Amino acid sequence: MEGEEQPPQEADMETGVTSGASASVPRVLSGEAQNLSDADAFSLLLEMKLKRRREQPNLPRTVTQLVAEDGSRVYVVGTAHFSDDSKRDVVKTIREVQPDVVVVELCQYRVSMLKMDERTLLREAKEVSLEKLQQAVRQNGLMSGLMQMLLLKVSAHITEQLGMAPGGEFREAFKEASKVPFCKFHLGDRPIPVTFKRAIAALSFWQKVKLAWGLCFLSDPISKDDVERCKQKDLLEQMMAEMIGEFPDLHRTIVSERDIYLTYMLRQAARRLELPRASEAEPRKCVPSVVVGVVGMGHVPGIEKNWSTDLNIQEIMTVPPPSITGRVSRLAVKAAFFGLLGYSLYWMGRRTVSLLLSLPVAQSCLQRASGARPGP
């Protein structure tokens, strides 16, 4: 049947076979039933993958190649989060190198964007509701939750200006990775609650107020040409860098520390791949793996810088306890909030009572009550 001839045709679709394809791997013959062991089936699919993998891939200019100590190769695609070109760059890179692992700049708290359609994401990104604020505060605490919502406002501003939902390159990476045999998909970013809590802890009270003010009044128009001109530095991260440029500690927690975390996750993914064995008696054989990383363009220089250095990942995963100043400022904010709330309720109550007493019915009742009062 014609359907049985598809696997060898797929394997021969691309020329330029890389090293690692074994000539002893059994092939499926048309018209014949095959009884393949699990190891043979694995080897057949692996051979198909290696045949499609380019030894000298034709990669976009946004790709940076890194090599691990064991020879594993990592292709880091620097993207703009609101760019159609970045989507195409990701698709092309994955198809060219046929990776064993794809790592994206997402954490478990943002993984939902991989499965949502573009229209839903566009609507969700534009809506910064009270419900989202309450969820962010419950998840990250008051100050971190407010900071998260302010950053979401920045993303919503770009979304509204461009009519394009963020994270399109990650969704394309997810789709393409599912088409590559034995390709794993890893979330490579630090959990967002840790990032926000460390960012808030790094700022003084007045720095938090100043930053919040700048984020609240963001309204500059953005065009699609602006996005593509920022291809060498992601637009969202560039806008954030401009706003937090006067806060070095904030830049360290939001950008530099995540560079370290992303580098660590890419190095963890770039481990040698164990080939299947026909039997337990056969010695283990490992080959260098191929990894594709999809990250914002602003993180690429930091990943290159940290690639060959010793990384202390525990240090950037701890959340420092709040300082005395921080605790006092939080208490002051809460006291001011509840004070304003109490005064508002008091003022509204007085105003409501005054309005009720000014009604003719209320006046008549008061007059009757005063007339019915017994004399001395």
Short mmCIF file of C-alpha atoms in Angstrom, two decimals:
data_model
loop_
_atom_site.label_atom_id
_atom_site.label_comp_id
_atom_site.label_asym_id
_atom_site.label_seq_id
_atom_site.Cartn_x
_atom_site.Cartn_y
_atom_site.Cartn_z
CA MET A 1 0.00 0.00 0.00
CA GLU A 2 1.09 3.55 -0.61
CA GLY A 3 0.76 4.46 3.08
CA GLU A 4 3.54 2.01 4.00
CA GLU A 5 6.01 3.83 1.77
CA GLN A 6 5.68 7.15 3.58
CA PRO A 7 8.34 6.63 6.30
CA PRO A 8 11.28 6.12 3.89
CA GLN A 9 9.99 9.00 1.72
CA GLU A 10 9.92 11.26 4.76
CA ALA A 11 13.42 10.20 5.70
CA ASP A 12 14.67 11.10 2.25
CA MET A 13 12.94 14.46 2.05
CA GLU A 14 16.06 16.37 3.08
CA THR A 15 19.55 16.00 1.76
CA GLY A 16 22.68 16.57 3.80
CA VAL A 17 22.67 13.72 6.33
CA THR A 18 24.41 14.42 9.63
CA SER A 19 26.76 12.02 11.35
CA GLY A 20 24.99 9.55 13.62
CA ALA A 21 22.66 7.81 11.15
CA SER A 22 23.30 4.10 11.33
CA ALA A 23 23.44 2.03 8.14
CA SER A 24 22.38 -1.06 10.08
CA VAL A 25 18.96 0.33 11.03
CA PRO A 26 16.20 -1.79 9.43
CA ARG A 27 14.01 -0.12 6.83
CA VAL A 28 10.30 -0.59 6.16
CA LEU A 29 9.70 -2.29 2.83
CA SER A 30 6.54 -1.57 0.84
CA GLY A 31 3.99 -4.35 0.73
CA GLU A 32 5.57 -6.35 3.55
CA ALA A 33 4.37 -6.62 7.12
CA GLN A 34 7.13 -5.71 9.54
CA ASN A 35 7.62 -7.02 13.08
CA LEU A 36 9.92 -4.42 14.59
CA SER A 37 11.13 -4.47 18.15
CA ASP A 38 10.82 -1.31 20.20
CA ALA A 39 14.55 -0.66 19.77
CA ASP A 40 14.30 -1.09 15.98
CA ALA A 41 11.29 1.21 15.74
CA PHE A 42 13.09 3.79 17.86
CA SER A 43 16.16 3.49 15.64
CA LEU A 44 14.08 3.88 12.48
CA LEU A 45 12.43 7.07 13.71
CA LEU A 46 15.77 8.38 14.94
CA GLU A 47 17.31 7.75 11.51
CA MET A 48 14.45 9.65 9.87
CA LYS A 49 15.09 12.54 12.22
CA LEU A 50 18.85 12.55 11.60
CA LYS A 51 18.32 12.46 7.84
CA ARG A 52 16.18 15.57 8.07
CA ARG A 53 18.70 17.31 10.32
CA ARG A 54 21.03 19.63 8.43
CA GLU A 55 24.74 19.27 9.21
CA GLN A 56 25.25 22.88 8.11
CA PRO A 57 21.80 24.39 8.66
CA ASN A 58 20.74 27.57 6.91
CA LEU A 59 19.75 29.57 9.98
CA PRO A 60 18.23 33.05 10.41
CA ARG A 61 20.56 35.84 11.49
CA THR A 62 18.76 35.97 14.86
CA VAL A 63 20.19 32.56 15.84
CA THR A 64 23.26 32.24 18.08
CA GLN A 65 25.03 28.87 18.22
CA LEU A 66 26.61 27.65 21.46
CA VAL A 67 28.52 24.42 22.09
CA ALA A 68 28.50 22.50 25.37
CA GLU A 69 31.55 20.76 26.82
CA ASP A 70 30.34 17.35 25.61
CA GLY A 71 29.83 18.61 22.04
CA SER A 72 26.07 19.18 22.29
CA ARG A 73 24.89 22.14 20.22
CA VAL A 74 22.46 24.82 21.36
CA TYR A 75 20.79 27.15 18.85
CA VAL A 76 19.40 30.21 20.67
CA VAL A 77 16.75 32.05 18.63
CA GLY A 78 16.53 35.67 19.77
CA THR A 79 12.98 36.89 19.24
CA ALA A 80 10.76 39.95 19.53
CA HIS A 81 7.66 38.84 21.42
CA PHE A 82 5.35 40.77 19.05
CA SER A 83 6.84 39.85 15.68
CA ASP A 84 5.71 37.69 12.76
CA ASP A 85 9.33 37.43 11.60
CA SER A 86 10.28 35.86 14.93
CA LYS A 87 7.64 33.18 14.44
CA ARG A 88 9.10 32.32 11.04
CA ASP A 89 12.64 32.28 12.48
CA VAL A 90 11.60 29.77 15.13
CA VAL A 91 9.84 27.48 12.64
CA LYS A 92 12.78 27.56 10.22
CA THR A 93 15.35 26.82 12.93
CA ILE A 94 13.47 23.83 14.36
CA ARG A 95 12.88 22.36 10.91
CA GLU A 96 16.53 22.80 9.94
CA VAL A 97 18.20 21.31 13.04
CA GLN A 98 15.51 18.76 14.14
CA PRO A 99 16.30 19.24 17.84
CA ASP A 100 16.16 16.75 20.68
CA VAL A 101 14.93 19.45 23.09
CA VAL A 102 13.19 22.82 22.64
CA VAL A 103 13.48 25.27 25.55
CA VAL A 104 11.27 28.37 25.69
CA GLU A 105 11.28 31.50 27.87
CA LEU A 106 8.16 30.52 29.80
CA CYS A 107 7.45 29.19 33.29
CA GLN A 108 4.62 27.02 34.60
CA TYR A 109 2.60 30.12 35.50
CA ARG A 110 2.47 31.25 31.85
CA VAL A 111 2.23 27.90 30.09
CA SER A 112 -1.48 28.40 29.33
CA MET A 113 -0.60 30.69 26.42
CA LEU A 114 0.72 27.66 24.49
CA LYS A 115 -2.73 26.10 24.19
CA MET A 116 -4.88 29.19 23.76
CA ASP A 117 -5.83 30.41 20.30
CA GLU A 118 -4.73 33.82 19.05
CA ARG A 119 -8.17 35.42 19.36
CA THR A 120 -8.60 34.35 23.00
CA LEU A 121 -5.09 35.50 23.87
CA LEU A 122 -5.69 38.84 22.20
CA ARG A 123 -8.83 39.37 24.26
CA GLU A 124 -7.19 38.20 27.50
CA ALA A 125 -4.12 40.39 26.97
CA LYS A 126 -6.24 43.51 26.48
CA GLU A 127 -8.35 42.93 29.58
CA VAL A 128 -6.71 43.90 32.87
CA SER A 129 -9.63 43.27 35.21
CA LEU A 130 -10.19 43.43 38.97
CA GLU A 131 -10.42 39.64 39.01
CA LYS A 132 -6.93 39.36 37.52
CA LEU A 133 -5.64 41.84 40.08
CA GLN A 134 -7.11 39.81 42.95
CA GLN A 135 -5.61 36.61 41.54
CA ALA A 136 -2.18 38.24 41.19
CA VAL A 137 -2.33 39.57 44.76
CA ARG A 138 -3.37 36.17 46.15
CA GLN A 139 -0.58 34.46 44.22
CA ASN A 140 2.28 36.92 44.75
CA GLY A 141 1.30 39.16 47.66
CA LEU A 142 0.11 42.77 47.58
CA MET A 143 3.13 44.65 46.22
CA SER A 144 4.31 41.88 43.83
CA GLY A 145 0.76 41.40 42.58
CA LEU A 146 0.38 45.11 41.86
CA MET A 147 3.73 45.12 40.06
CA GLN A 148 2.65 42.13 37.95
CA MET A 149 -0.56 43.91 36.96
CA LEU A 150 1.38 47.04 36.00
CA LEU A 151 3.66 44.98 33.77
CA LEU A 152 0.61 43.30 32.27
CA LYS A 153 -0.65 46.79 31.51
CA VAL A 154 2.53 47.44 29.51
CA SER A 155 1.97 44.23 27.55
CA ALA A 156 -1.72 45.11 27.07
CA HIS A 157 -0.70 48.55 25.76
CA ILE A 158 1.52 46.96 23.10
CA THR A 159 -1.18 44.39 22.30
CA GLU A 160 -3.79 47.11 21.81
CA GLN A 161 -1.45 49.21 19.65
CA LEU A 162 -0.43 46.30 17.37
CA GLY A 163 -3.53 44.09 17.44
CA MET A 164 -1.20 41.13 18.02
CA ALA A 165 -1.14 38.74 21.00
CA PRO A 166 2.22 38.16 22.73
CA GLY A 167 4.11 34.86 22.73
CA GLY A 168 3.41 33.80 19.14
CA GLU A 169 6.96 32.46 18.77
CA PHE A 170 6.46 30.16 21.78
CA ARG A 171 3.26 28.72 20.33
CA GLU A 172 5.01 28.10 17.01
CA ALA A 173 7.88 26.40 18.87
CA PHE A 174 5.39 24.17 20.68
CA LYS A 175 3.69 23.17 17.42
CA GLU A 176 6.95 22.48 15.57
CA ALA A 177 8.48 20.53 18.45
CA SER A 178 5.50 18.16 18.38
CA LYS A 179 6.34 17.31 14.75
CA VAL A 180 9.95 16.30 15.50
CA PRO A 181 10.39 12.65 16.62
CA PHE A 182 11.46 12.27 20.28
CA CYS A 183 11.69 16.03 20.78
CA LYS A 184 11.13 17.20 24.36
CA PHE A 185 9.65 20.57 25.26
CA HIS A 186 11.05 22.37 28.33
CA LEU A 187 9.95 25.51 30.18
CA GLY A 188 13.15 27.46 30.75
CA ASP A 189 12.19 30.65 32.61
CA ARG A 190 12.31 31.30 36.35
CA PRO A 191 8.87 31.12 38.04
CA ILE A 192 7.30 34.55 37.78
CA PRO A 193 6.37 34.84 41.50
CA VAL A 194 10.06 34.48 42.41
CA THR A 195 11.04 37.15 39.88
CA PHE A 196 8.44 39.66 41.09
CA LYS A 197 9.10 39.08 44.78
CA ARG A 198 12.85 39.52 44.29
CA ALA A 199 12.23 42.62 42.15
CA ILE A 200 9.99 44.21 44.78
CA ALA A 201 12.45 43.39 47.55
CA ALA A 202 15.20 45.18 45.61
CA LEU A 203 13.33 48.52 45.54
CA SER A 204 12.82 51.15 48.19
CA PHE A 205 9.29 52.44 48.88
CA TRP A 206 9.77 55.61 46.83
CA GLN A 207 11.33 53.66 43.95
CA LYS A 208 8.23 51.46 43.88
CA VAL A 209 6.01 54.55 43.78
CA LYS A 210 8.09 56.12 41.00
CA LEU A 211 8.12 52.96 38.90
CA ALA A 212 4.37 52.42 39.35
CA TRP A 213 3.74 56.01 38.25
CA GLY A 214 5.74 55.49 35.05
CA LEU A 215 3.94 52.25 34.23
CA CYS A 216 0.48 53.71 34.93
CA PHE A 217 0.94 56.58 32.47
CA LEU A 218 2.46 54.62 29.59
CA SER A 219 0.67 55.71 26.40
CA ASP A 220 3.20 56.17 23.58
CA PRO A 221 1.93 54.81 20.24
CA ILE A 222 3.76 51.80 18.72
CA SER A 223 3.70 50.61 15.11
CA LYS A 224 4.61 47.25 13.58
CA ASP A 225 7.62 48.95 11.98
CA ASP A 226 8.81 49.85 15.48
CA VAL A 227 8.70 46.18 16.42
CA GLU A 228 10.71 45.05 13.42
CA ARG A 229 13.25 47.86 13.94
CA CYS A 230 13.68 46.54 17.46
CA LYS A 231 14.49 43.04 16.18
CA GLN A 232 17.99 43.34 17.62
CA LYS A 233 16.47 44.12 21.01
CA ASP A 234 13.02 42.88 21.92
CA LEU A 235 10.46 45.70 22.04
CA LEU A 236 8.81 44.73 25.32
CA GLU A 237 12.16 44.29 27.05
CA GLN A 238 13.47 47.52 25.50
CA MET A 239 10.49 49.48 26.86
CA MET A 240 10.99 47.87 30.25
CA ALA A 241 14.73 48.62 30.13
CA GLU A 242 14.00 52.29 29.44
CA MET A 243 11.59 52.49 32.38
CA ILE A 244 13.78 50.58 34.85
CA GLY A 245 17.09 51.97 33.64
CA GLU A 246 17.38 54.21 36.70
CA PHE A 247 16.83 51.20 38.98
CA PRO A 248 19.91 48.95 38.58
CA ASP A 249 18.67 46.47 41.20
CA LEU A 250 15.39 46.03 39.33
CA HIS A 251 17.25 45.43 36.06
CA ARG A 252 19.39 42.84 37.84
CA THR A 253 16.39 40.86 39.11
CA ILE A 254 14.19 41.09 36.00
CA VAL A 255 16.85 40.71 33.30
CA SER A 256 20.30 39.64 34.53
CA GLU A 257 19.15 36.96 36.96
CA ARG A 258 16.82 35.48 34.37
CA ASP A 259 19.75 35.39 31.93
CA ILE A 260 21.50 33.14 34.45
CA TYR A 261 18.43 30.95 34.93
CA LEU A 262 17.84 30.58 31.18
CA THR A 263 21.50 29.69 30.66
CA TYR A 264 21.29 27.06 33.39
CA MET A 265 18.16 25.48 31.84
CA LEU A 266 19.72 25.43 28.37
CA ARG A 267 22.82 23.72 29.74
CA GLN A 268 20.65 21.19 31.56
CA ALA A 269 18.85 20.42 28.30
CA ALA A 270 22.11 20.07 26.35
CA ARG A 271 23.03 16.62 27.66
CA ARG A 272 24.25 13.69 25.61
CA LEU A 273 21.51 11.52 24.12
CA GLU A 274 21.55 7.78 24.81
CA LEU A 275 20.87 5.67 21.72
CA PRO A 276 18.58 2.61 21.91
CA ARG A 277 20.15 -0.81 22.53
CA ALA A 278 19.14 -4.12 20.97
CA SER A 279 19.73 -5.88 24.29
CA GLU A 280 20.82 -5.21 27.84
CA ALA A 281 24.16 -6.82 27.07
CA GLU A 282 24.94 -4.20 24.41
CA PRO A 283 27.07 -1.32 25.78
CA ARG A 284 25.44 2.09 26.19
CA LYS A 285 26.18 4.60 23.45
CA CYS A 286 25.59 8.34 23.77
CA VAL A 287 25.81 11.10 21.17
CA PRO A 288 25.77 14.90 21.56
CA SER A 289 22.27 16.36 21.60
CA VAL A 290 20.82 19.32 19.71
CA VAL A 291 18.82 21.97 21.55
CA VAL A 292 16.84 24.98 20.31
CA GLY A 293 16.25 27.81 22.77
CA VAL A 294 13.56 30.43 22.10
CA VAL A 295 14.14 33.57 24.19
CA GLY A 296 13.67 37.32 23.95
CA MET A 297 16.46 39.04 22.04
CA GLY A 298 17.43 41.00 25.14
CA HIS A 299 18.49 37.80 26.92
CA VAL A 300 20.87 36.52 24.23
CA PRO A 301 23.96 38.59 25.25
CA GLY A 302 23.53 37.49 28.88
CA ILE A 303 23.22 33.83 27.88
CA GLU A 304 26.40 34.08 25.80
CA LYS A 305 28.20 35.78 28.68
CA ASN A 306 27.14 33.13 31.22
CA TRP A 307 27.50 30.08 28.99
CA SER A 308 30.99 29.07 30.16
CA THR A 309 30.80 30.31 33.76
CA ASP A 310 29.91 28.53 36.99
CA LEU A 311 26.31 29.34 37.87
CA ASN A 312 24.83 29.55 41.38
CA ILE A 313 21.19 28.87 40.66
CA GLN A 314 20.13 28.58 44.31
CA GLU A 315 21.11 32.17 45.03
CA ILE A 316 18.66 33.60 42.50
CA MET A 317 15.81 31.28 43.53
CA THR A 318 15.54 32.47 47.12
CA VAL A 319 13.11 35.21 48.10
CA PRO A 320 14.71 37.56 50.66
CA PRO A 321 12.64 38.41 53.75
CA PRO A 322 11.11 41.88 53.71
CA SER A 323 13.23 44.64 55.24
CA ILE A 324 12.07 46.78 58.18
CA THR A 325 11.49 49.66 55.77
CA GLY A 326 9.46 47.39 53.53
CA ARG A 327 7.32 46.14 56.39
CA VAL A 328 6.72 49.68 57.64
CA SER A 329 5.82 50.91 54.15
CA ARG A 330 3.41 48.01 53.66
CA LEU A 331 1.74 48.76 56.98
CA ALA A 332 1.55 52.44 56.02
CA VAL A 333 -0.08 51.58 52.68
CA LYS A 334 -2.58 49.26 54.36
CA ALA A 335 -3.34 51.82 57.08
CA ALA A 336 -3.86 54.54 54.48
CA PHE A 337 -6.10 52.25 52.41
CA PHE A 338 -8.30 51.23 55.33
CA GLY A 339 -8.30 54.80 56.65
CA LEU A 340 -9.55 56.11 53.32
CA LEU A 341 -12.07 53.29 53.13
CA GLY A 342 -13.37 54.04 56.65
CA TYR A 343 -13.59 57.79 55.97
CA SER A 344 -15.38 57.14 52.68
CA LEU A 345 -17.94 54.92 54.41
CA TYR A 346 -18.38 57.51 57.18
CA TRP A 347 -18.85 60.36 54.67
CA MET A 348 -21.26 58.32 52.55
CA GLY A 349 -23.21 57.35 55.68
CA ARG A 350 -23.53 60.97 56.83
CA ARG A 351 -24.51 62.07 53.36
CA THR A 352 -27.12 59.31 53.07
CA VAL A 353 -28.63 60.11 56.49
CA SER A 354 -28.78 63.83 55.62
CA LEU A 355 -30.55 63.08 52.35
CA LEU A 356 -33.04 60.80 54.08
CA LEU A 357 -33.79 63.34 56.79
CA SER A 358 -34.38 66.05 54.20
CA LEU A 359 -37.22 64.07 52.60
CA PRO A 360 -40.76 65.41 53.33
CA VAL A 361 -41.86 62.05 54.72
CA ALA A 362 -38.91 62.00 57.14
CA GLN A 363 -39.63 65.61 58.18
CA SER A 364 -43.29 64.77 58.83
CA CYS A 365 -42.36 61.76 60.94
CA LEU A 366 -39.92 63.86 62.98
CA GLN A 367 -42.55 66.52 63.58
CA ARG A 368 -45.08 63.92 64.74
CA ALA A 369 -42.49 62.32 66.98
CA SER A 370 -41.59 65.65 68.58
CA GLY A 371 -45.28 66.54 68.99
CA ALA A 372 -46.06 63.22 70.63
CA ARG A 373 -43.26 63.65 73.17
CA PRO A 374 -44.80 64.24 76.63
CA GLY A 375 -44.24 67.63 78.17
CA PRO A 376 -42.26 68.26 81.35
#
